[in-house]
PDB file of N, CA, C and O in Angstrom:
ATOM      1  N   UNK A 220     -13.885   0.699 -10.421  1.00  0.00           N
ATOM      2  CA  UNK A 220     -14.178   1.060  -9.050  1.00  0.00           C
ATOM      3  C   UNK A 220     -13.983  -0.133  -8.117  1.00  0.00           C
ATOM      4  O   UNK A 220     -13.216  -0.055  -7.175  1.00  0.00           O
ATOM      5  N   UNK A 221     -14.700  -1.200  -8.397  1.00  0.00           N
ATOM      6  CA  UNK A 221     -14.596  -2.385  -7.545  1.00  0.00           C
ATOM      7  C   UNK A 221     -13.202  -2.987  -7.608  1.00  0.00           C
ATOM      8  O   UNK A 221     -12.720  -3.523  -6.610  1.00  0.00           O
ATOM      9  N   UNK A 222     -12.574  -2.886  -8.764  1.00  0.00           N
ATOM     10  CA  UNK A 222     -11.222  -3.429  -8.913  1.00  0.00           C
ATOM     11  C   UNK A 222     -10.262  -2.692  -7.989  1.00  0.00           C
ATOM     12  O   UNK A 222      -9.440  -3.311  -7.303  1.00  0.00           O
ATOM     13  N   UNK A 223     -10.376  -1.378  -7.931  1.00  0.00           N
ATOM     14  CA  UNK A 223      -9.508  -0.585  -7.058  1.00  0.00           C
ATOM     15  C   UNK A 223      -9.748  -0.972  -5.605  1.00  0.00           C
ATOM     16  O   UNK A 223      -8.798  -1.145  -4.840  1.00  0.00           O
ATOM     17  N   UNK A 224     -11.006  -1.119  -5.226  1.00  0.00           N
ATOM     18  CA  UNK A 224     -11.319  -1.512  -3.846  1.00  0.00           C
ATOM     19  C   UNK A 224     -10.743  -2.884  -3.525  1.00  0.00           C
ATOM     20  O   UNK A 224     -10.143  -3.088  -2.470  1.00  0.00           O
ATOM     21  N   UNK A 225     -10.918  -3.823  -4.454  1.00  0.00           N
ATOM     22  CA  UNK A 225     -10.430  -5.192  -4.224  1.00  0.00           C
ATOM     23  C   UNK A 225      -8.906  -5.211  -4.125  1.00  0.00           C
ATOM     24  O   UNK A 225      -8.340  -5.838  -3.223  1.00  0.00           O
ATOM     25  N   UNK A 226      -8.241  -4.528  -5.046  1.00  0.00           N
ATOM     26  CA  UNK A 226      -6.775  -4.525  -5.032  1.00  0.00           C
ATOM     27  C   UNK A 226      -6.218  -3.823  -3.796  1.00  0.00           C
ATOM     28  O   UNK A 226      -5.262  -4.304  -3.184  1.00  0.00           O
ATOM     29  N   UNK A 227      -6.804  -2.688  -3.425  1.00  0.00           N
ATOM     30  CA  UNK A 227      -6.306  -1.988  -2.245  1.00  0.00           C
ATOM     31  C   UNK A 227      -6.568  -2.807  -0.981  1.00  0.00           C
ATOM     32  O   UNK A 227      -5.753  -2.820  -0.054  1.00  0.00           O
ATOM     33  N   UNK A 228      -7.686  -3.526  -0.948  1.00  0.00           N
ATOM     34  CA  UNK A 228      -7.978  -4.403   0.188  1.00  0.00           C
ATOM     35  C   UNK A 228      -6.944  -5.541   0.263  1.00  0.00           C
ATOM     36  O   UNK A 228      -6.444  -5.878   1.344  1.00  0.00           O
ATOM     37  N   UNK A 229      -6.601  -6.107  -0.882  1.00  0.00           N
ATOM     38  CA  UNK A 229      -5.596  -7.173  -0.940  1.00  0.00           C
ATOM     39  C   UNK A 229      -4.235  -6.659  -0.494  1.00  0.00           C
ATOM     40  O   UNK A 229      -3.528  -7.324   0.278  1.00  0.00           O
ATOM     41  N   UNK A 230      -3.867  -5.465  -0.952  1.00  0.00           N
ATOM     42  CA  UNK A 230      -2.594  -4.864  -0.526  1.00  0.00           C
ATOM     43  C   UNK A 230      -2.569  -4.650   0.986  1.00  0.00           C
ATOM     44  O   UNK A 230      -1.558  -4.882   1.645  1.00  0.00           O
ATOM     45  N   UNK A 231      -3.693  -4.204   1.524  1.00  0.00           N
ATOM     46  CA  UNK A 231      -3.784  -3.969   2.973  1.00  0.00           C
ATOM     47  C   UNK A 231      -3.543  -5.257   3.735  1.00  0.00           C
ATOM     48  O   UNK A 231      -2.741  -5.299   4.672  1.00  0.00           O
ATOM     49  N   UNK A 232      -4.213  -6.321   3.333  1.00  0.00           N
ATOM     50  CA  UNK A 232      -4.052  -7.599   4.015  1.00  0.00           C
ATOM     51  C   UNK A 232      -2.658  -8.169   3.876  1.00  0.00           C
ATOM     52  O   UNK A 232      -2.072  -8.649   4.853  1.00  0.00           O
ATOM     53  N   UNK A 233      -2.104  -8.086   2.688  1.00  0.00           N
ATOM     54  CA  UNK A 233      -0.750  -8.603   2.458  1.00  0.00           C
ATOM     55  C   UNK A 233       0.276  -7.816   3.260  1.00  0.00           C
ATOM     56  O   UNK A 233       1.200  -8.388   3.841  1.00  0.00           O
ATOM     57  N   UNK A 234       0.115  -6.509   3.295  1.00  0.00           N
ATOM     58  CA  UNK A 234       1.041  -5.665   4.049  1.00  0.00           C
ATOM     59  C   UNK A 234       0.960  -5.970   5.543  1.00  0.00           C
ATOM     60  O   UNK A 234       1.981  -6.049   6.227  1.00  0.00           O
ATOM     61  N   UNK A 235      -0.253  -6.153   6.031  1.00  0.00           N
ATOM     62  CA  UNK A 235      -0.424  -6.474   7.446  1.00  0.00           C
ATOM     63  C   UNK A 235       0.189  -7.828   7.779  1.00  0.00           C
ATOM     64  O   UNK A 235       0.796  -8.000   8.843  1.00  0.00           O
ATOM     65  N   UNK A 236       0.062  -8.772   6.859  1.00  0.00           N
ATOM     66  CA  UNK A 236       0.601 -10.117   7.078  1.00  0.00           C
ATOM     67  C   UNK A 236       2.106 -10.093   7.295  1.00  0.00           C
ATOM     68  O   UNK A 236       2.633 -10.842   8.119  1.00  0.00           O
ATOM     69  N   UNK A 237       2.798  -9.229   6.560  1.00  0.00           N
ATOM     70  CA  UNK A 237       4.263  -9.160   6.713  1.00  0.00           C
ATOM     71  C   UNK A 237       4.675  -8.054   7.679  1.00  0.00           C
ATOM     72  O   UNK A 237       5.834  -7.694   7.766  1.00  0.00           O
ATOM     73  N   UNK A 238       3.702  -7.521   8.410  1.00  0.00           N
ATOM     74  CA  UNK A 238       3.929  -6.516   9.441  1.00  0.00           C
ATOM     75  C   UNK A 238       4.528  -5.228   8.878  1.00  0.00           C
ATOM     76  O   UNK A 238       5.334  -4.576   9.531  1.00  0.00           O
ATOM     77  N   UNK A 239       4.131  -4.871   7.677  1.00  0.00           N
ATOM     78  CA  UNK A 239       4.547  -3.605   7.067  1.00  0.00           C
ATOM     79  C   UNK A 239       3.428  -2.593   7.349  1.00  0.00           C
ATOM     80  O   UNK A 239       2.571  -2.330   6.508  1.00  0.00           O
ATOM     81  N   UNK A 240       3.433  -2.045   8.556  1.00  0.00           N
ATOM     82  CA  UNK A 240       2.297  -1.240   9.018  1.00  0.00           C
ATOM     83  C   UNK A 240       2.082   0.022   8.193  1.00  0.00           C
ATOM     84  O   UNK A 240       0.939   0.417   7.967  1.00  0.00           O
ATOM     85  N   UNK A 241       3.138   0.665   7.733  1.00  0.00           N
ATOM     86  CA  UNK A 241       2.961   1.865   6.924  1.00  0.00           C
ATOM     87  C   UNK A 241       2.303   1.522   5.591  1.00  0.00           C
ATOM     88  O   UNK A 241       1.381   2.216   5.149  1.00  0.00           O
ATOM     89  N   UNK A 242       2.741   0.441   4.974  1.00  0.00           N
ATOM     90  CA  UNK A 242       2.120   0.013   3.724  1.00  0.00           C
ATOM     91  C   UNK A 242       0.659  -0.368   3.947  1.00  0.00           C
ATOM     92  O   UNK A 242      -0.210  -0.038   3.139  1.00  0.00           O
ATOM     93  N   UNK A 243       0.382  -1.040   5.059  1.00  0.00           N
ATOM     94  CA  UNK A 243      -0.997  -1.421   5.384  1.00  0.00           C
ATOM     95  C   UNK A 243      -1.864  -0.175   5.588  1.00  0.00           C
ATOM     96  O   UNK A 243      -3.006  -0.126   5.127  1.00  0.00           O
ATOM     97  N   UNK A 244      -1.310   0.831   6.257  1.00  0.00           N
ATOM     98  CA  UNK A 244      -2.072   2.060   6.501  1.00  0.00           C
ATOM     99  C   UNK A 244      -2.398   2.765   5.191  1.00  0.00           C
ATOM    100  O   UNK A 244      -3.536   3.182   4.961  1.00  0.00           O
ATOM    101  N   UNK A 245      -1.397   2.899   4.312  1.00  0.00           N
ATOM    102  CA  UNK A 245      -1.647   3.560   3.036  1.00  0.00           C
ATOM    103  C   UNK A 245      -2.654   2.768   2.204  1.00  0.00           C
ATOM    104  O   UNK A 245      -3.493   3.343   1.521  1.00  0.00           O
ATOM    105  N   UNK A 246      -2.583   1.443   2.266  1.00  0.00           N
ATOM    106  CA  UNK A 246      -3.537   0.602   1.539  1.00  0.00           C
ATOM    107  C   UNK A 246      -4.947   0.794   2.068  1.00  0.00           C
ATOM    108  O   UNK A 246      -5.912   0.876   1.295  1.00  0.00           O
ATOM    109  N   UNK A 247      -5.071   0.860   3.390  1.00  0.00           N
ATOM    110  CA  UNK A 247      -6.397   1.080   3.989  1.00  0.00           C
ATOM    111  C   UNK A 247      -6.958   2.422   3.553  1.00  0.00           C
ATOM    112  O   UNK A 247      -8.126   2.534   3.181  1.00  0.00           O
ATOM    113  N   UNK A 248      -6.108   3.456   3.597  1.00  0.00           N
ATOM    114  CA  UNK A 248      -6.569   4.779   3.193  1.00  0.00           C
ATOM    115  C   UNK A 248      -6.944   4.794   1.709  1.00  0.00           C
ATOM    116  O   UNK A 248      -7.937   5.424   1.320  1.00  0.00           O
ATOM    117  N   UNK A 249      -6.170   4.082   0.886  1.00  0.00           N
ATOM    118  CA  UNK A 249      -6.490   3.972  -0.539  1.00  0.00           C
ATOM    119  C   UNK A 249      -7.855   3.303  -0.704  1.00  0.00           C
ATOM    120  O   UNK A 249      -8.690   3.747  -1.508  1.00  0.00           O
ATOM    121  N   UNK A 250      -8.096   2.245   0.060  1.00  0.00           N
ATOM    122  CA  UNK A 250      -9.364   1.526   0.009  1.00  0.00           C
ATOM    123  C   UNK A 250     -10.517   2.423   0.446  1.00  0.00           C
ATOM    124  O   UNK A 250     -11.582   2.429  -0.178  1.00  0.00           O
ATOM    125  N   UNK A 251     -10.295   3.191   1.508  1.00  0.00           N
ATOM    126  CA  UNK A 251     -11.335   4.114   1.980  1.00  0.00           C
ATOM    127  C   UNK A 251     -11.683   5.137   0.899  1.00  0.00           C
ATOM    128  O   UNK A 251     -12.866   5.420   0.655  1.00  0.00           O
ATOM    129  N   UNK A 252     -10.670   5.695   0.256  1.00  0.00           N
ATOM    130  CA  UNK A 252     -10.922   6.655  -0.819  1.00  0.00           C
ATOM    131  C   UNK A 252     -11.659   5.999  -1.985  1.00  0.00           C
ATOM    132  O   UNK A 252     -12.548   6.605  -2.588  1.00  0.00           O
ATOM    133  N   UNK A 253     -11.301   4.775  -2.306  1.00  0.00           N
ATOM    134  CA  UNK A 253     -11.962   4.068  -3.405  1.00  0.00           C
ATOM    135  C   UNK A 253     -13.443   3.864  -3.096  1.00  0.00           C
ATOM    136  O   UNK A 253     -14.296   4.021  -3.981  1.00  0.00           O
ATOM    137  N   UNK A 254     -13.752   3.520  -1.851  1.00  0.00           N
ATOM    138  CA  UNK A 254     -15.153   3.343  -1.454  1.00  0.00           C
ATOM    139  C   UNK A 254     -15.943   4.628  -1.622  1.00  0.00           C
ATOM    140  O   UNK A 254     -17.128   4.610  -1.943  1.00  0.00           O
ATOM    141  N   UNK A 255     -15.267   5.768  -1.397  1.00  0.00           N
ATOM    142  CA  UNK A 255     -15.910   7.077  -1.536  1.00  0.00           C
ATOM    143  C   UNK A 255     -15.883   7.586  -2.976  1.00  0.00           C
ATOM    144  O   UNK A 255     -16.376   8.678  -3.256  1.00  0.00           O
ATOM    145  N   UNK A 256     -15.258   6.804  -3.884  1.00  0.00           N
ATOM    146  CA  UNK A 256     -15.079   7.185  -5.280  1.00  0.00           C
ATOM    147  C   UNK A 256     -14.263   8.475  -5.411  1.00  0.00           C
ATOM    148  O   UNK A 256     -14.474   9.279  -6.319  1.00  0.00           O
ATOM    149  N   UNK A 257     -13.344   8.668  -4.482  1.00  0.00           N
ATOM    150  CA  UNK A 257     -12.433   9.820  -4.492  1.00  0.00           C
ATOM    151  C   UNK A 257     -11.119   9.353  -5.120  1.00  0.00           C
ATOM    152  O   UNK A 257     -10.203   8.912  -4.436  1.00  0.00           O
ATOM    153  N   UNK A 258     -11.055   9.450  -6.441  1.00  0.00           N
ATOM    154  CA  UNK A 258      -9.911   8.880  -7.152  1.00  0.00           C
ATOM    155  C   UNK A 258      -8.664   9.750  -7.060  1.00  0.00           C
ATOM    156  O   UNK A 258      -7.562   9.250  -7.255  1.00  0.00           O
ATOM    157  N   UNK A 259      -8.825  11.009  -6.718  1.00  0.00           N
ATOM    158  CA  UNK A 259      -7.650  11.846  -6.442  1.00  0.00           C
ATOM    159  C   UNK A 259      -7.004  11.366  -5.145  1.00  0.00           C
ATOM    160  O   UNK A 259      -5.785  11.238  -5.052  1.00  0.00           O
ATOM    161  N   UNK A 260      -7.830  11.075  -4.139  1.00  0.00           N
ATOM    162  CA  UNK A 260      -7.318  10.522  -2.889  1.00  0.00           C
ATOM    163  C   UNK A 260      -6.665   9.168  -3.102  1.00  0.00           C
ATOM    164  O   UNK A 260      -5.621   8.872  -2.518  1.00  0.00           O
ATOM    165  N   UNK A 261      -7.285   8.335  -3.946  1.00  0.00           N
ATOM    166  CA  UNK A 261      -6.711   7.020  -4.259  1.00  0.00           C
ATOM    167  C   UNK A 261      -5.315   7.199  -4.850  1.00  0.00           C
ATOM    168  O   UNK A 261      -4.363   6.541  -4.439  1.00  0.00           O
ATOM    169  N   UNK A 262      -5.193   8.097  -5.821  1.00  0.00           N
ATOM    170  CA  UNK A 262      -3.902   8.306  -6.477  1.00  0.00           C
ATOM    171  C   UNK A 262      -2.862   8.859  -5.503  1.00  0.00           C
ATOM    172  O   UNK A 262      -1.699   8.446  -5.525  1.00  0.00           O
ATOM    173  N   UNK A 263      -3.273   9.761  -4.627  1.00  0.00           N
ATOM    174  CA  UNK A 263      -2.340  10.308  -3.640  1.00  0.00           C
ATOM    175  C   UNK A 263      -1.810   9.195  -2.732  1.00  0.00           C
ATOM    176  O   UNK A 263      -0.605   9.126  -2.457  1.00  0.00           O
ATOM    177  N   UNK A 264      -2.685   8.313  -2.299  1.00  0.00           N
ATOM    178  CA  UNK A 264      -2.257   7.216  -1.429  1.00  0.00           C
ATOM    179  C   UNK A 264      -1.478   6.160  -2.197  1.00  0.00           C
ATOM    180  O   UNK A 264      -0.587   5.514  -1.652  1.00  0.00           O
ATOM    181  N   UNK A 265      -1.781   5.999  -3.493  1.00  0.00           N
ATOM    182  CA  UNK A 265      -1.001   5.071  -4.315  1.00  0.00           C
ATOM    183  C   UNK A 265       0.438   5.553  -4.406  1.00  0.00           C
ATOM    184  O   UNK A 265       1.371   4.765  -4.295  1.00  0.00           O
ATOM    185  N   UNK A 266       0.619   6.857  -4.551  1.00  0.00           N
ATOM    186  CA  UNK A 266       1.970   7.422  -4.601  1.00  0.00           C
ATOM    187  C   UNK A 266       2.659   7.230  -3.254  1.00  0.00           C
ATOM    188  O   UNK A 266       3.828   6.821  -3.199  1.00  0.00           O
ATOM    189  N   UNK A 267       1.944   7.519  -2.153  1.00  0.00           N
ATOM    190  CA  UNK A 267       2.516   7.292  -0.819  1.00  0.00           C
ATOM    191  C   UNK A 267       2.935   5.835  -0.651  1.00  0.00           C
ATOM    192  O   UNK A 267       4.013   5.535  -0.136  1.00  0.00           O
ATOM    193  N   UNK A 268       2.059   4.928  -1.081  1.00  0.00           N
ATOM    194  CA  UNK A 268       2.345   3.495  -0.973  1.00  0.00           C
ATOM    195  C   UNK A 268       3.590   3.139  -1.784  1.00  0.00           C
ATOM    196  O   UNK A 268       4.468   2.427  -1.307  1.00  0.00           O
ATOM    197  N   UNK A 269       3.653   3.637  -3.013  1.00  0.00           N
ATOM    198  CA  UNK A 269       4.789   3.315  -3.889  1.00  0.00           C
ATOM    199  C   UNK A 269       6.107   3.788  -3.284  1.00  0.00           C
ATOM    200  O   UNK A 269       7.105   3.058  -3.302  1.00  0.00           O
ATOM    201  N   UNK A 270       6.126   4.984  -2.738  1.00  0.00           N
ATOM    202  CA  UNK A 270       7.349   5.506  -2.114  1.00  0.00           C
ATOM    203  C   UNK A 270       7.732   4.692  -0.879  1.00  0.00           C
ATOM    204  O   UNK A 270       8.903   4.364  -0.677  1.00  0.00           O
ATOM    205  N   UNK A 271       6.742   4.347  -0.070  1.00  0.00           N
ATOM    206  CA  UNK A 271       7.016   3.536   1.120  1.00  0.00           C
ATOM    207  C   UNK A 271       7.472   2.137   0.728  1.00  0.00           C
ATOM    208  O   UNK A 271       8.329   1.545   1.385  1.00  0.00           O
ATOM    209  N   UNK A 272       6.919   1.609  -0.365  1.00  0.00           N
ATOM    210  CA  UNK A 272       7.321   0.275  -0.823  1.00  0.00           C
ATOM    211  C   UNK A 272       8.780   0.263  -1.260  1.00  0.00           C
ATOM    212  O   UNK A 272       9.505  -0.684  -0.968  1.00  0.00           O
ATOM    213  N   UNK A 273       9.218   1.313  -1.945  1.00  0.00           N
ATOM    214  CA  UNK A 273      10.627   1.399  -2.363  1.00  0.00           C
ATOM    215  C   UNK A 273      11.528   1.356  -1.129  1.00  0.00           C
ATOM    216  O   UNK A 273      12.525   0.638  -1.104  1.00  0.00           O
ATOM    217  N   UNK A 274      11.163   2.086  -0.107  1.00  0.00           N
ATOM    218  CA  UNK A 274      11.936   2.083   1.137  1.00  0.00           C
ATOM    219  C   UNK A 274      11.914   0.709   1.794  1.00  0.00           C
ATOM    220  O   UNK A 274      12.954   0.192   2.231  1.00  0.00           O
ATOM    221  N   UNK A 275      10.740   0.098   1.854  1.00  0.00           N
ATOM    222  CA  UNK A 275      10.605  -1.232   2.439  1.00  0.00           C
ATOM    223  C   UNK A 275      11.456  -2.251   1.678  1.00  0.00           C
ATOM    224  O   UNK A 275      12.141  -3.075   2.277  1.00  0.00           O
ATOM    225  N   UNK A 276      11.427  -2.164   0.359  1.00  0.00           N
ATOM    226  CA  UNK A 276      12.197  -3.090  -0.469  1.00  0.00           C
ATOM    227  C   UNK A 276      13.694  -2.932  -0.216  1.00  0.00           C
ATOM    228  O   UNK A 276      14.412  -3.934  -0.087  1.00  0.00           O
ATOM    229  N   UNK A 277      14.153  -1.696  -0.105  1.00  0.00           N
ATOM    230  CA  UNK A 277      15.577  -1.448   0.151  1.00  0.00           C
ATOM    231  C   UNK A 277      15.988  -2.003   1.515  1.00  0.00           C
ATOM    232  O   UNK A 277      17.025  -2.656   1.645  1.00  0.00           O
ATOM    233  N   UNK A 278      15.176  -1.768   2.524  1.00  0.00           N
ATOM    234  CA  UNK A 278      15.461  -2.287   3.863  1.00  0.00           C
ATOM    235  C   UNK A 278      15.488  -3.812   3.837  1.00  0.00           C
ATOM    236  O   UNK A 278      16.381  -4.436   4.424  1.00  0.00           O
ATOM    237  N   UNK A 279      14.533  -4.418   3.139  1.00  0.00           N
ATOM    238  CA  UNK A 279      14.467  -5.882   3.041  1.00  0.00           C
ATOM    239  C   UNK A 279      15.695  -6.449   2.340  1.00  0.00           C
ATOM    240  O   UNK A 279      16.262  -7.462   2.771  1.00  0.00           O
ATOM    241  N   UNK A 280      16.112  -5.792   1.266  1.00  0.00           N
ATOM    242  CA  UNK A 280      17.292  -6.261   0.540  1.00  0.00           C
ATOM    243  C   UNK A 280      18.555  -6.124   1.388  1.00  0.00           C
ATOM    244  O   UNK A 280      19.409  -7.020   1.383  1.00  0.00           O
ATOM    245  N   UNK A 281      18.673  -5.025   2.119  1.00  0.00           N
ATOM    246  CA  UNK A 281      19.833  -4.843   2.994  1.00  0.00           C
ATOM    247  C   UNK A 281      19.861  -5.914   4.087  1.00  0.00           C
ATOM    248  O   UNK A 281      20.924  -6.449   4.418  1.00  0.00           O
ATOM    249  N   UNK A 282      18.695  -6.219   4.645  1.00  0.00           N
ATOM    250  CA  UNK A 282      18.610  -7.250   5.667  1.00  0.00           C
ATOM    251  C   UNK A 282      19.017  -8.607   5.086  1.00  0.00           C
ATOM    252  O   UNK A 282      19.811  -9.346   5.671  1.00  0.00           O
ATOM    253  N   UNK A 283      18.475  -8.922   3.894  1.00  0.00           N
ATOM    254  CA  UNK A 283      18.786 -10.198   3.244  1.00  0.00           C
ATOM    255  C   UNK A 283      20.281 -10.317   2.973  1.00  0.00           C
ATOM    256  O   UNK A 283      20.889 -11.365   3.211  1.00  0.00           O
ATOM    257  N   UNK A 284      20.906  -9.244   2.512  1.00  0.00           N
ATOM    258  CA  UNK A 284      22.342  -9.267   2.214  1.00  0.00           C
ATOM    259  C   UNK A 284      23.212  -9.359   3.460  1.00  0.00           C
ATOM    260  O   UNK A 284      24.373  -9.755   3.381  1.00  0.00           O
ATOM    261  N   UNK A 285      22.645  -9.001   4.597  1.00  0.00           N
ATOM    262  CA  UNK A 285      23.424  -9.062   5.832  1.00  0.00           C
ATOM    263  C   UNK A 285      23.446 -10.468   6.446  1.00  0.00           C
ATOM    264  O   UNK A 285      24.196 -10.734   7.371  1.00  0.00           O
ATOM    265  N   UNK A 286      22.606 -11.358   5.919  1.00  0.00           N
ATOM    266  CA  UNK A 286      22.531 -12.719   6.479  1.00  0.00           C
ATOM    267  C   UNK A 286      23.705 -13.565   6.053  1.00  0.00           C
ATOM    268  O   UNK A 286      24.302 -13.475   5.094  1.00  0.00           O
TER     269      UNK A 286
END
C-alpha cells in the first residue's frame, strides 16, 4: 500500500519536473486511488500512464533524432 503511494508520488513529481503534464496527472490520480486503497483504480491509471509514457517516449525520441 505505502509502496504504491510512494512510487506514484515519485512518478508525479518526476513527470511534473519534465513538464509531462499528462503523465503527472495520471500519477496523481494513481496516488489518489492508492490512498483510498482502490487498487482497481490504481491499475486503471497505471495502464493510462503506461500508454501515455509510450507516446511520450516516441515523441522524445523523434525530437532527439531531429537534432
